[in-house]
XYZ file of C-alpha atoms in Angstrom:
306
model
C -100.274 -16.680 16.801
C -101.101 -14.775 19.969
C -99.690 -17.072 22.660
C -97.300 -19.506 20.930
C -93.974 -18.999 19.156
C -91.506 -21.293 17.412
C -90.717 -24.143 17.623
C -87.256 -22.710 18.181
C -84.072 -24.626 18.848
C -83.229 -24.393 22.540
C -79.794 -25.043 24.015
C -81.338 -27.356 26.587
C -84.650 -28.577 25.287
C -84.114 -29.276 21.598
C -87.059 -28.024 19.512
C -89.199 -26.092 21.942
C -92.665 -24.706 21.244
C -92.756 -21.582 23.377
C -95.742 -20.188 25.260
C -95.809 -16.456 25.943
C -98.598 -15.384 28.294
C -97.912 -11.625 28.131
C -98.239 -8.857 25.553
C -95.273 -7.050 27.099
C -92.632 -7.975 29.653
C -94.390 -8.661 32.963
C -92.297 -9.946 35.836
C -91.719 -10.007 39.579
C -88.005 -9.401 38.916
C -85.992 -6.728 37.120
C -82.775 -8.698 36.529
C -79.656 -6.720 35.651
C -78.722 -9.154 32.867
C -82.163 -9.689 31.261
C -82.016 -9.762 27.459
C -85.510 -8.212 27.359
C -84.302 -5.066 29.103
C -86.004 -3.120 31.892
C -89.161 -4.574 33.480
C -91.820 -1.872 33.177
C -94.727 -4.022 34.390
C -93.452 -5.220 37.765
C -95.864 -7.159 39.914
C -96.285 -9.966 42.410
C -100.074 -10.240 42.258
C -101.347 -13.013 40.007
C -104.004 -12.385 37.351
C -105.532 -13.799 34.143
C -103.518 -12.702 31.118
C -104.871 -14.898 28.309
C -108.113 -16.332 26.921
C -108.245 -20.112 27.246
C -110.403 -20.652 24.149
C -107.864 -18.859 21.929
C -105.014 -20.755 23.632
C -106.798 -24.035 22.828
C -107.481 -23.089 19.187
C -103.881 -22.038 18.568
C -102.458 -25.206 20.114
C -104.749 -27.448 18.041
C -103.766 -25.623 14.855
C -100.060 -26.051 15.625
C -100.352 -29.743 16.508
C -102.331 -30.374 13.320
C -99.370 -29.133 11.238
C -97.122 -31.744 12.958
C -93.905 -29.731 13.407
C -90.997 -31.319 15.279
C -91.482 -30.469 18.980
C -89.455 -31.901 21.878
C -91.000 -29.743 24.630
C -93.893 -27.327 25.017
C -92.434 -24.609 27.223
C -93.962 -21.845 29.339
C -91.404 -19.061 29.024
C -91.790 -15.895 26.925
C -91.467 -12.285 28.044
C -92.264 -12.552 31.733
C -92.800 -14.802 34.745
C -95.344 -17.505 33.780
C -96.455 -18.230 37.360
C -98.032 -14.750 37.474
C -100.876 -16.228 35.404
C -103.746 -17.602 37.490
C -104.886 -21.211 37.027
C -101.860 -22.444 35.103
C -103.129 -25.966 35.738
C -105.995 -25.345 33.294
C -103.554 -24.468 30.507
C -101.404 -27.494 31.340
C -104.513 -29.689 31.220
C -105.440 -28.301 27.787
C -101.993 -29.332 26.521
C -102.016 -32.754 28.199
C -105.440 -33.602 26.738
C -104.147 -33.019 23.196
C -100.584 -34.325 23.094
C -98.011 -36.492 24.846
C -95.266 -33.921 24.236
C -93.678 -33.130 27.638
C -94.485 -29.784 29.241
C -91.757 -27.586 30.719
C -92.040 -24.400 32.775
C -89.146 -21.966 33.217
C -89.576 -19.798 36.311
C -87.646 -17.276 38.391
C -88.909 -19.190 41.477
C -90.359 -16.052 43.089
C -93.893 -17.421 43.592
C -93.162 -21.073 44.391
C -93.622 -20.310 48.094
C -97.362 -20.083 47.334
C -99.047 -23.451 47.841
C -101.567 -22.752 45.063
C -98.782 -22.148 42.529
C -97.042 -25.395 43.468
C -100.316 -27.332 43.174
C -101.021 -25.840 39.746
C -97.688 -27.180 38.493
C -98.156 -30.774 39.638
C -98.834 -32.074 36.093
C -95.787 -30.577 34.365
C -92.956 -32.878 33.289
C -90.009 -30.542 33.795
C -89.502 -27.505 36.026
C -86.508 -25.233 35.399
C -86.437 -22.827 38.357
C -83.683 -20.247 38.661
C -81.727 -19.185 41.722
C -79.124 -16.548 40.883
C -78.310 -15.531 44.453
C -77.413 -17.503 47.595
C -78.529 -14.696 49.935
C -80.754 -11.629 50.260
C -78.001 -9.127 49.440
C -77.157 -10.640 46.059
C -80.840 -11.208 45.254
C -81.395 -7.441 45.590
C -78.368 -6.679 43.400
C -78.952 -9.216 40.617
C -82.696 -9.889 40.418
C -84.105 -6.711 42.014
C -87.458 -8.282 43.017
C -90.699 -6.447 43.715
C -91.670 -5.693 47.307
C -92.762 -8.801 49.190
C -90.350 -11.225 47.511
C -87.423 -12.309 49.683
C -84.607 -14.839 49.458
C -86.072 -16.877 52.312
C -89.432 -17.157 50.494
C -87.743 -18.234 47.262
C -85.667 -20.885 49.021
C -88.734 -22.109 50.922
C -90.657 -22.480 47.656
C -87.882 -24.427 45.947
C -87.453 -26.840 48.858
C -91.207 -27.375 49.258
C -91.809 -27.983 45.547
C -89.017 -30.541 45.422
C -90.369 -32.388 48.472
C -93.944 -32.368 47.179
C -93.091 -33.414 43.604
C -90.140 -35.783 43.853
C -91.136 -37.539 40.610
C -90.637 -34.381 38.508
C -87.512 -33.460 36.578
C -86.143 -30.417 38.414
C -83.207 -28.578 36.808
C -82.001 -25.765 39.047
C -80.557 -22.932 36.970
C -77.968 -20.424 38.158
C -77.221 -17.517 35.837
C -73.553 -16.649 36.344
C -73.183 -12.874 36.160
C -69.764 -11.240 35.876
C -68.911 -9.163 38.945
C -71.988 -10.274 40.888
C -72.212 -13.984 41.716
C -69.192 -15.533 39.963
C -66.834 -15.472 42.954
C -65.463 -18.618 44.614
C -67.001 -17.860 48.018
C -70.424 -17.495 46.367
C -70.030 -20.933 44.768
C -69.510 -22.504 48.206
C -72.670 -20.770 49.491
C -74.608 -22.184 46.551
C -73.209 -25.631 47.256
C -74.756 -25.672 50.739
C -78.099 -24.379 49.464
C -78.222 -26.986 46.681
C -77.878 -29.721 49.312
C -81.141 -28.459 50.849
C -83.027 -28.198 47.540
C -81.857 -31.552 46.078
C -82.464 -30.801 42.356
C -82.199 -33.457 39.634
C -79.257 -31.440 38.337
C -77.774 -27.950 38.430
C -77.245 -25.906 35.281
C -74.929 -22.922 35.075
C -76.403 -20.591 32.488
C -74.551 -17.708 30.866
C -75.846 -14.266 29.775
C -75.063 -14.807 26.071
C -77.453 -12.113 24.843
C -76.880 -8.559 26.138
C -79.350 -6.474 28.123
C -80.332 -3.694 25.670
C -80.837 -1.242 28.563
C -77.195 -1.222 29.696
C -73.724 -1.305 28.131
C -72.134 -3.852 30.473
C -70.564 -7.220 29.674
C -72.127 -9.681 32.114
C -70.288 -12.737 30.735
C -67.955 -14.264 33.375
C -64.493 -15.546 32.442
C -63.998 -19.149 31.350
C -61.672 -19.786 34.299
C -64.308 -18.683 36.831
C -67.020 -20.708 35.101
C -64.942 -23.899 35.312
C -63.982 -23.204 38.931
C -67.635 -22.640 39.848
C -68.655 -25.871 38.123
C -65.935 -27.842 39.917
C -67.025 -26.537 43.340
C -70.677 -27.458 42.711
C -69.694 -31.002 41.742
C -70.555 -33.729 39.252
C -74.273 -32.939 39.192
C -73.522 -29.505 37.709
C -73.265 -28.718 34.000
C -72.644 -25.577 31.975
C -75.383 -24.753 29.466
C -73.471 -24.181 26.259
C -74.377 -23.928 22.596
C -71.316 -25.076 20.734
C -71.896 -26.772 17.412
C -70.116 -27.252 14.098
C -71.046 -24.982 11.190
C -72.536 -27.971 9.357
C -74.703 -28.954 12.331
C -75.716 -25.322 12.818
C -77.042 -25.071 9.265
C -79.069 -28.257 9.698
C -80.656 -26.913 12.892
C -81.430 -23.488 11.430
C -83.062 -25.004 8.345
C -85.198 -27.278 10.494
C -86.229 -24.347 12.698
C -87.388 -22.454 9.583
C -89.309 -25.460 8.241
C -90.998 -26.074 11.598
C -91.957 -22.433 11.865
C -93.316 -22.217 8.294
C -95.462 -25.302 8.810
C -97.390 -23.314 11.406
C -97.861 -20.096 9.418
C -96.508 -18.127 6.412
C -93.715 -15.710 7.342
C -91.657 -12.861 5.925
C -87.858 -12.706 5.991
C -88.153 -10.388 8.984
C -90.307 -12.955 10.846
C -87.821 -15.745 10.073
C -84.891 -13.619 11.263
C -86.686 -13.082 14.598
C -87.298 -16.838 15.001
C -83.616 -17.592 14.251
C -82.413 -14.659 16.370
C -80.189 -13.591 13.479
C -79.913 -10.917 10.768
C -82.305 -10.681 7.817
C -79.346 -11.223 5.472
C -78.503 -14.557 7.118
C -82.184 -15.543 7.158
C -82.326 -14.865 3.394
C -79.358 -17.205 2.874
C -81.146 -20.130 4.561
C -84.440 -19.342 2.828
C -82.788 -19.337 -0.626
C -81.223 -22.733 0.129
C -84.568 -24.181 1.196
C -86.208 -22.868 -1.994
C -83.476 -24.552 -4.076
C -84.119 -27.773 -2.153
C -87.827 -27.340 -3.023
C -88.860 -27.527 0.629
C -90.441 -24.075 0.763
C -91.927 -21.579 -1.700
C -92.877 -17.914 -1.726
C -96.088 -16.012 -2.393
C -96.857 -12.295 -2.619
C -99.725 -10.955 -0.540
C -100.539 -7.252 -0.205
C -97.174 -6.425 -1.835
C -95.334 -8.460 0.832
C -93.303 -11.618 0.209
C -94.271 -14.565 2.426
C -92.658 -17.999 2.608
C -94.533 -21.270 3.152
C -93.519 -24.892 3.715
C -94.487 -27.394 1.005
């Protein structure tokens, strides 16, 4: 698949079929905490990054295999709103399935009227706002020239006013030593009153930035204090589950993924975001349960769902 990945189990969205519009990380930000590392392709100008006919073919193939999907999500390795005519891609999805469409954005281009109009048919918008002012925006998100805090805030407020019927989950990534202080929480509280999101989600940098050797995870005490200041409409995005439940989820992720295409152990490990050894453990269990089987092609072992 060129543009789709998963379905993978998401902490917020359940089984999410991801859409990646870029061959390599392409973004208007260069966030200090980003798990994808340094942004080499930094831009603000929108362009066409994918071919719609291939997008359509891939989606139809996936839907035909009937994997479990709770959301179809624009995310991937970059800022999805950099792609021109997103509304056409959303329309392609909506014409073929009733599965809700989600878009995760860094909010940098929402000040553009055209971008906001293109997103009018989505079901859920998850925009991020990691800084309550220009100074912290420069330190945490390090945007390209032409992106300012005032523009980001303007875009968030305008989108919310124009699309009141949409689910709108405002995300704040709490970053140790940057925006996890009490006084910052109070600044956010005032800004949130202006935006009026459906809810606020405090996200945590669980996966490290490979470019730096810094622990960006804030302390539990600060997280709880931050949450308390922001109020009842705020929740912490966590991924705590029992070992038994975890195994069930991981097996289902593998099955969903193999329904779409045959995969190697390495492929499965990438989908699970785990080691190849652990992926082998789940694969062996699924073979014993007679839910999957293996074939050898070009001296490589591939696994398929029955």
